Amino acid sequence: MSHTRTTLSLLERLDLVFSMLKTIATAMVTLLGVSFRGPDGHPKPMKHVIHTALRIMNARISATQIQNMSASTDEAYTAFAKTKGFKPTSIKLPEDAMAHWIGSPDAERILVVFHGGGFVYPATTQFQFLYDVQKETGPETAGIVLSYSLAPGKHYPHQLKQSIALLSYLVNDAGKNPENIILAGDSAGANLILSVLSHMLHPHPDGSIPPLNTVAPFKGAVLVSPWVNFTPNAPSYMRNRKKDMVNQYILTSQPGTAAAKWWQGIETKVRDIVVTAGENEVMFDDTYKFSETLKRSFPTLQAQFIKGETHDQLFMDPVVGEKIPSGSAKLIKSWVAAKL
């Protein structure tokens, strides 16, 4: 499970109130001056205001405070199922993990989602994404979301163990064909997918993580705004600091630091890979560099860098109230639907 509601001390509660007040005050001041944001700010005025406020909030609040305010992945799933009128279907996995189905567990084609959130936020809009894909692709497709443990309660590589547990269950216990399974992850979730593929190629030195051997490669991997480098030194951190909602304060496995040789043989683990990133992301340069490195071992990699988009826009737009589908949303949904 992702987390249980944390209990805050009096000091933590007062600090949280101060953080919320500071966030609101920042939003109000930014709104007053939004016409003077210049080319360094977000092109859309309201997104400039919202992203500025989110940067302030994320720089101030702790993981404990985040998890006190947020419904867990398990709670969010139950609420989503009630909203959509379907019966929740969940499975308990080893390593204290849960996984939640959208669509029939008996479906032949499976989309596995590893949610983002810096390993401290639970899943949110990923359920709607899966619901939309499942409805579009029909009853022979189902989605499943891994509810992994969040930091600081559990630290990496525990989340990798939980990811392996889910995929091992699907392939070895549920009898799913890897060639009918697509792995999709955003931000930290994309990091987890890369960690899984890395573990399949080079078993993790922590001997407590079992191997994951499949008779065939997975059908595909979708990496949305992948978090590939934990060191915020790339020039895009400065270039896009006033456009993106992410900053260096909210960013162990670092796929972006691995050489091309590390990924040799990855085509035996997954058939197709697509990477998307917004050109206004602070992590853009790291993602671009990583995709170029991965291409040397996986020449068929599809990398789509979308002008004007910020971090994880596919899943963040619904959070900030954006109704018009982004370019990345259209691209990823069509790519997944075509593969399924």
CSV table of C-alpha atoms in Angstrom, one decimal:
chain,number,residue,atom,x,y,z
A,1,MET,CA,0.0,0.0,0.0
A,2,SER,CA,1.2,3.5,-0.7
A,3,HIS,CA,0.8,5.0,2.8
A,4,THR,CA,-1.5,5.4,5.7
A,5,ARG,CA,-2.6,8.9,6.8
A,6,THR,CA,0.2,10.4,8.8
A,7,THR,CA,-0.3,12.1,12.1
A,8,LEU,CA,1.2,15.6,12.4
A,9,SER,CA,2.6,17.1,15.5
A,10,LEU,CA,1.3,20.5,16.6
A,11,LEU,CA,4.4,22.2,15.2
A,12,GLU,CA,4.0,20.3,11.9
A,13,ARG,CA,0.3,21.4,11.7
A,14,LEU,CA,1.3,25.0,12.3
A,15,ASP,CA,4.0,24.8,9.7
A,16,LEU,CA,1.6,23.3,7.2
A,17,VAL,CA,-0.8,26.2,7.8
A,18,PHE,CA,2.0,28.7,7.2
A,19,SER,CA,3.0,26.9,4.0
A,20,MET,CA,-0.5,27.0,2.7
A,21,LEU,CA,-0.9,30.7,3.5
A,22,LYS,CA,2.5,31.4,1.8
A,23,THR,CA,1.3,29.4,-1.2
A,24,ILE,CA,-1.9,31.4,-1.5
A,25,ALA,CA,-0.1,34.7,-1.0
A,26,THR,CA,2.4,33.8,-3.7
A,27,ALA,CA,-0.5,32.9,-6.1
A,28,MET,CA,-2.2,36.2,-5.4
A,29,VAL,CA,1.0,38.3,-5.9
A,30,THR,CA,1.9,36.4,-9.0
A,31,LEU,CA,-1.6,36.9,-10.4
A,32,LEU,CA,-1.3,40.6,-9.9
A,33,GLY,CA,1.9,40.7,-11.8
A,34,VAL,CA,1.3,38.0,-14.4
A,35,SER,CA,1.2,40.4,-17.3
A,36,PHE,CA,4.8,41.3,-16.6
A,37,ARG,CA,6.1,37.7,-16.4
A,38,GLY,CA,8.1,38.0,-19.6
A,39,PRO,CA,9.4,35.2,-21.8
A,40,ASP,CA,10.9,33.3,-18.8
A,41,GLY,CA,7.4,32.6,-17.4
A,42,HIS,CA,4.9,30.1,-18.6
A,43,PRO,CA,3.2,31.2,-21.9
A,44,LYS,CA,-0.3,30.6,-20.3
A,45,PRO,CA,-1.0,33.2,-17.6
A,46,MET,CA,-3.0,30.9,-15.3
A,47,LYS,CA,-0.5,28.1,-15.6
A,48,HIS,CA,2.2,30.6,-14.7
A,49,VAL,CA,0.4,31.5,-11.5
A,50,ILE,CA,-0.4,27.8,-10.6
A,51,HIS,CA,3.1,26.6,-11.4
A,52,THR,CA,4.7,29.4,-9.3
A,53,ALA,CA,2.4,28.5,-6.4
A,54,LEU,CA,3.1,24.8,-6.7
A,55,ARG,CA,6.9,25.4,-6.7
A,56,ILE,CA,6.6,27.4,-3.5
A,57,MET,CA,4.4,24.7,-1.9
A,58,ASN,CA,6.6,21.8,-2.9
A,59,ALA,CA,9.7,23.6,-1.6
A,60,ARG,CA,8.0,24.2,1.8
A,61,ILE,CA,6.0,21.1,2.8
A,62,SER,CA,7.5,17.7,3.9
A,63,ALA,CA,6.6,14.2,2.7
A,64,THR,CA,4.8,13.7,6.0
A,65,GLN,CA,2.7,16.7,5.5
A,66,ILE,CA,1.9,15.7,1.9
A,67,GLN,CA,0.8,12.3,3.0
A,68,ASN,CA,-1.3,13.8,5.7
A,69,MET,CA,-3.2,15.9,3.2
A,70,SER,CA,-3.5,13.3,0.4
A,71,ALA,CA,-5.7,10.2,0.0
A,72,SER,CA,-3.6,7.1,-0.4
A,73,THR,CA,-3.4,5.4,-3.7
A,74,ASP,CA,-5.7,2.7,-2.3
A,75,GLU,CA,-8.2,5.3,-1.1
A,76,ALA,CA,-8.1,7.2,-4.4
A,77,TYR,CA,-8.8,4.0,-6.3
A,78,THR,CA,-11.8,3.1,-4.1
A,79,ALA,CA,-13.2,6.6,-4.5
A,80,PHE,CA,-12.6,6.5,-8.3
A,81,ALA,CA,-14.4,3.2,-8.6
A,82,LYS,CA,-17.4,4.6,-6.7
A,83,THR,CA,-17.5,7.6,-9.0
A,84,LYS,CA,-17.4,5.5,-12.2
A,85,GLY,CA,-19.8,2.8,-10.8
A,86,PHE,CA,-17.6,-0.3,-11.0
A,87,LYS,CA,-16.7,-2.8,-8.3
A,88,PRO,CA,-13.1,-2.3,-7.0
A,89,THR,CA,-10.9,-5.3,-7.7
A,90,SER,CA,-7.5,-5.3,-5.9
A,91,ILE,CA,-4.8,-7.8,-5.2
A,92,LYS,CA,-2.4,-8.0,-2.3
A,93,LEU,CA,1.2,-8.6,-3.3
A,94,PRO,CA,4.4,-9.5,-1.5
A,95,GLU,CA,6.5,-6.7,0.0
A,96,ASP,CA,3.3,-5.0,1.4
A,97,ALA,CA,2.2,-3.8,-2.0
A,98,MET,CA,-1.3,-3.6,-3.5
A,99,ALA,CA,-2.4,-3.4,-7.1
A,100,HIS,CA,-5.8,-2.2,-8.4
A,101,TRP,CA,-7.6,-3.3,-11.6
A,102,ILE,CA,-9.6,-1.2,-14.1
A,103,GLY,CA,-11.3,-3.6,-16.4
A,104,SER,CA,-11.4,-7.4,-16.1
A,105,PRO,CA,-8.4,-9.3,-14.5
A,106,ASP,CA,-9.1,-12.0,-17.1
A,107,ALA,CA,-8.4,-9.6,-20.0
A,108,GLU,CA,-5.6,-10.7,-22.4
A,109,ARG,CA,-4.0,-7.3,-22.9
A,110,ILE,CA,-2.7,-5.5,-19.9
A,111,LEU,CA,-1.5,-1.9,-19.3
A,112,VAL,CA,0.5,-1.7,-16.1
A,113,VAL,CA,0.9,1.8,-14.6
A,114,PHE,CA,3.6,2.9,-12.2
A,115,HIS,CA,2.6,6.4,-10.9
A,116,GLY,CA,4.8,9.3,-10.4
A,117,GLY,CA,5.1,11.8,-7.6
A,118,GLY,CA,8.7,11.8,-6.5
A,119,PHE,CA,8.1,8.6,-4.4
A,120,VAL,CA,6.2,10.8,-1.9
A,121,TYR,CA,2.9,11.5,-3.7
A,122,PRO,CA,0.2,8.8,-4.2
A,123,ALA,CA,-1.5,8.1,-7.5
A,124,THR,CA,-4.2,10.6,-8.7
A,125,THR,CA,-5.2,11.1,-12.3
A,126,GLN,CA,-3.5,7.9,-13.5
A,127,PHE,CA,-6.8,6.1,-12.8
A,128,GLN,CA,-8.7,8.3,-15.2
A,129,PHE,CA,-6.0,7.7,-17.9
A,130,LEU,CA,-6.3,4.0,-17.5
A,131,TYR,CA,-10.1,4.2,-17.5
A,132,ASP,CA,-10.1,6.1,-20.8
A,133,VAL,CA,-7.6,3.7,-22.5
A,134,GLN,CA,-9.6,0.7,-21.3
A,135,LYS,CA,-12.8,2.0,-22.6
A,136,GLU,CA,-11.2,2.9,-26.0
A,137,THR,CA,-9.5,-0.4,-26.5
A,138,GLY,CA,-12.3,-2.7,-25.3
A,139,PRO,CA,-13.0,-5.6,-22.9
A,140,GLU,CA,-9.9,-7.5,-23.9
A,141,THR,CA,-7.8,-4.8,-22.3
A,142,ALA,CA,-7.4,-4.0,-18.6
A,143,GLY,CA,-5.3,-1.7,-16.6
A,144,ILE,CA,-3.6,-2.2,-13.3
A,145,VAL,CA,-2.0,0.4,-11.0
A,146,LEU,CA,0.8,-0.6,-8.6
A,147,SER,CA,0.2,0.9,-5.1
A,148,TYR,CA,3.8,1.0,-3.9
A,149,SER,CA,5.1,2.2,-0.6
A,150,LEU,CA,6.1,5.9,-0.3
A,151,ALA,CA,9.1,7.6,1.2
A,152,PRO,CA,10.0,8.2,3.9
A,153,GLY,CA,8.1,5.2,5.2
A,154,LYS,CA,10.1,3.0,2.7
A,155,HIS,CA,13.1,3.9,0.7
A,156,TYR,CA,14.4,2.6,-2.7
A,157,PRO,CA,14.9,-0.2,-3.6
A,158,HIS,CA,11.8,-1.3,-1.8
A,159,GLN,CA,9.7,0.1,-4.6
A,160,LEU,CA,11.6,-1.9,-7.1
A,161,LYS,CA,10.9,-5.1,-5.1
A,162,GLN,CA,7.2,-4.2,-5.2
A,163,SER,CA,7.4,-3.6,-9.0
A,164,ILE,CA,9.0,-6.9,-9.5
A,165,ALA,CA,6.4,-8.6,-7.3
A,166,LEU,CA,3.6,-7.2,-9.5
A,167,LEU,CA,5.1,-8.2,-12.8
A,168,SER,CA,6.1,-11.6,-11.4
A,169,TYR,CA,2.4,-12.1,-10.3
A,170,LEU,CA,1.1,-11.1,-13.8
A,171,VAL,CA,3.5,-13.3,-15.7
A,172,ASN,CA,4.0,-16.3,-13.5
A,173,ASP,CA,0.8,-16.5,-11.4
A,174,ALA,CA,-1.9,-14.9,-13.6
A,175,GLY,CA,-0.4,-16.4,-16.8
A,176,LYS,CA,-0.3,-13.2,-18.8
A,177,ASN,CA,1.8,-13.1,-21.9
A,178,PRO,CA,4.6,-10.5,-21.6
A,179,GLU,CA,4.1,-9.7,-25.3
A,180,ASN,CA,0.6,-8.4,-24.3
A,181,ILE,CA,1.8,-6.2,-21.5
A,182,ILE,CA,2.7,-2.6,-21.8
A,183,LEU,CA,4.5,-0.8,-18.9
A,184,ALA,CA,3.6,2.9,-18.5
A,185,GLY,CA,5.1,5.3,-15.9
A,186,ASP,CA,5.4,9.0,-15.4
A,187,SER,CA,8.3,10.8,-13.7
A,188,ALA,CA,9.2,8.6,-10.7
A,189,GLY,CA,7.0,5.8,-12.2
A,190,ALA,CA,9.1,5.9,-15.4
A,191,ASN,CA,12.2,5.7,-13.2
A,192,LEU,CA,10.7,2.5,-11.7
A,193,ILE,CA,10.2,1.0,-15.2
A,194,LEU,CA,13.8,1.7,-16.1
A,195,SER,CA,14.8,0.2,-12.8
A,196,VAL,CA,12.9,-3.0,-13.6
A,197,LEU,CA,14.5,-3.2,-17.1
A,198,SER,CA,17.9,-2.5,-15.6
A,199,HIS,CA,17.3,-5.2,-13.0
A,200,MET,CA,16.3,-7.7,-15.7
A,201,LEU,CA,19.6,-6.9,-17.5
A,202,HIS,CA,21.8,-6.6,-14.5
A,203,PRO,CA,20.3,-8.1,-11.3
A,204,HIS,CA,20.3,-5.5,-8.4
A,205,PRO,CA,23.2,-6.1,-6.0
A,206,ASP,CA,20.7,-6.3,-3.2
A,207,GLY,CA,20.2,-10.0,-3.2
A,208,SER,CA,16.8,-9.7,-1.6
A,209,ILE,CA,15.3,-8.6,-5.0
A,210,PRO,CA,14.3,-11.8,-6.9
A,211,PRO,CA,15.1,-12.0,-10.6
A,212,LEU,CA,12.4,-11.3,-13.2
A,213,ASN,CA,12.7,-13.7,-16.1
A,214,THR,CA,10.2,-13.7,-18.9
A,215,VAL,CA,9.8,-16.0,-21.9
A,216,ALA,CA,9.4,-13.1,-24.2
A,217,PRO,CA,9.9,-9.3,-24.1
A,218,PHE,CA,7.2,-7.0,-22.8
A,219,LYS,CA,5.2,-5.4,-25.6
A,220,GLY,CA,6.2,-1.8,-24.8
A,221,ALA,CA,7.3,0.8,-22.3
A,222,VAL,CA,5.9,4.3,-22.0
A,223,LEU,CA,8.2,6.8,-20.2
A,224,VAL,CA,6.4,10.1,-19.6
A,225,SER,CA,8.7,12.8,-18.4
A,226,PRO,CA,11.1,10.2,-16.9
A,227,TRP,CA,13.1,11.2,-13.8
A,228,VAL,CA,16.5,9.9,-14.8
A,229,ASN,CA,19.0,12.0,-12.8
A,230,PHE,CA,18.7,13.0,-9.2
A,231,THR,CA,21.3,15.8,-9.5
A,232,PRO,CA,19.6,19.1,-10.6
A,233,ASN,CA,22.6,20.5,-12.5
A,234,ALA,CA,21.4,20.5,-16.1
A,235,PRO,CA,21.1,24.0,-17.8
A,236,SER,CA,17.3,23.4,-18.2
A,237,TYR,CA,16.9,23.7,-14.4
A,238,MET,CA,17.8,27.4,-14.8
A,239,ARG,CA,16.3,27.9,-18.3
A,240,ASN,CA,12.8,26.6,-17.3
A,241,ARG,CA,12.8,27.4,-13.6
A,242,LYS,CA,9.9,29.9,-14.0
A,243,LYS,CA,7.8,27.8,-16.4
A,244,ASP,CA,7.7,24.4,-14.8
A,245,MET,CA,5.9,23.3,-11.6
A,246,VAL,CA,8.9,21.3,-10.6
A,247,ASN,CA,12.0,22.7,-8.9
A,248,GLN,CA,15.2,21.2,-7.6
A,249,TYR,CA,13.8,20.7,-4.1
A,250,ILE,CA,11.5,17.9,-4.9
A,251,LEU,CA,13.6,15.8,-7.0
A,252,THR,CA,19.4,5.0,-5.4
A,253,SER,CA,18.6,4.5,-9.1
A,254,GLN,CA,19.8,7.1,-11.7
A,255,PRO,CA,19.2,5.7,-15.2
A,256,GLY,CA,20.5,8.9,-16.8
A,257,THR,CA,24.0,8.3,-15.5
A,258,ALA,CA,24.3,4.8,-17.1
A,259,ALA,CA,26.4,4.5,-20.2
A,260,ALA,CA,24.9,3.1,-23.5
A,261,LYS,CA,26.7,-0.2,-22.9
A,262,TRP,CA,24.6,-0.7,-19.7
A,263,TRP,CA,21.4,-1.0,-21.8
A,264,GLN,CA,22.8,-3.5,-24.4
A,265,GLY,CA,20.3,-6.3,-24.7
A,266,ILE,CA,17.3,-4.3,-23.6
A,267,GLU,CA,15.5,-5.3,-26.8
A,268,THR,CA,15.3,-8.8,-25.3
A,269,LYS,CA,13.2,-7.4,-22.4
A,270,VAL,CA,10.9,-4.9,-24.2
A,271,ARG,CA,9.9,-4.6,-27.9
A,272,ASP,CA,9.0,-0.9,-28.1
A,273,ILE,CA,9.8,2.2,-26.0
A,274,VAL,CA,8.4,5.7,-26.3
A,275,VAL,CA,9.8,8.6,-24.3
A,276,THR,CA,8.0,12.0,-24.0
A,277,ALA,CA,9.0,15.2,-22.4
A,278,GLY,CA,8.0,18.8,-22.5
A,279,GLU,CA,10.6,21.3,-23.7
A,280,ASN,CA,9.7,23.6,-20.8
A,281,GLU,CA,10.6,21.0,-18.2
A,282,VAL,CA,13.4,21.7,-15.8
A,283,MET,CA,14.5,18.1,-16.3
A,284,PHE,CA,14.4,18.4,-20.1
A,285,ASP,CA,18.1,18.3,-20.7
A,286,ASP,CA,18.6,15.2,-18.6
A,287,THR,CA,15.7,13.4,-20.4
A,288,TYR,CA,17.1,14.4,-23.9
A,289,LYS,CA,20.6,13.2,-23.0
A,290,PHE,CA,19.2,9.9,-21.6
A,291,SER,CA,17.1,9.3,-24.7
A,292,GLU,CA,20.2,9.8,-27.0
A,293,THR,CA,22.2,7.4,-24.8
A,294,LEU,CA,19.4,4.8,-24.9
A,295,LYS,CA,19.1,5.1,-28.6
A,296,ARG,CA,22.6,3.7,-29.1
A,297,SER,CA,21.4,0.4,-27.6
A,298,PHE,CA,17.8,0.7,-28.7
A,299,PRO,CA,17.8,2.4,-32.2
A,300,THR,CA,14.0,2.1,-32.6
A,301,LEU,CA,13.3,4.2,-29.5
A,302,GLN,CA,10.6,6.9,-30.2
A,303,ALA,CA,11.4,10.2,-28.4
A,304,GLN,CA,8.9,13.0,-28.6
A,305,PHE,CA,9.8,16.4,-27.2
A,306,ILE,CA,6.8,18.6,-27.1
A,307,LYS,CA,7.1,22.4,-27.4
A,308,GLY,CA,5.5,24.4,-24.7
A,309,GLU,CA,4.8,21.5,-22.3
A,310,THR,CA,6.0,21.2,-18.8
A,311,HIS,CA,6.7,18.2,-16.5
A,312,ASP,CA,4.3,15.3,-16.6
A,313,GLN,CA,1.7,17.4,-18.4
A,314,LEU,CA,-0.4,14.3,-19.4
A,315,PHE,CA,-1.2,13.7,-15.7
A,316,MET,CA,-0.8,17.2,-14.2
A,317,ASP,CA,-3.2,19.0,-16.5
A,318,PRO,CA,-6.3,17.4,-14.8
A,319,VAL,CA,-4.9,18.3,-11.4
A,320,VAL,CA,-4.6,22.0,-12.3
A,321,GLY,CA,-8.0,22.1,-14.1
A,322,GLU,CA,-6.9,22.1,-17.7
A,323,LYS,CA,-9.7,20.7,-19.9
A,324,ILE,CA,-8.0,20.7,-23.3
A,325,PRO,CA,-6.0,17.5,-23.9
A,326,SER,CA,-2.3,18.2,-24.2
A,327,GLY,CA,-0.1,17.0,-27.1
A,328,SER,CA,1.5,14.4,-24.9
A,329,ALA,CA,-1.9,13.1,-23.8
A,330,LYS,CA,-3.0,12.6,-27.4
A,331,LEU,CA,0.3,11.1,-28.4
A,332,ILE,CA,0.5,8.6,-25.5
A,333,LYS,CA,-3.1,7.5,-25.7
A,334,SER,CA,-2.9,6.9,-29.4
A,335,TRP,CA,0.4,5.0,-29.1
A,336,VAL,CA,-0.9,2.8,-26.3
A,337,ALA,CA,-4.2,2.1,-28.1
A,338,ALA,CA,-2.3,1.2,-31.3
A,339,LYS,CA,-0.1,-1.3,-29.4
A,340,LEU,CA,-3.0,-2.8,-27.5
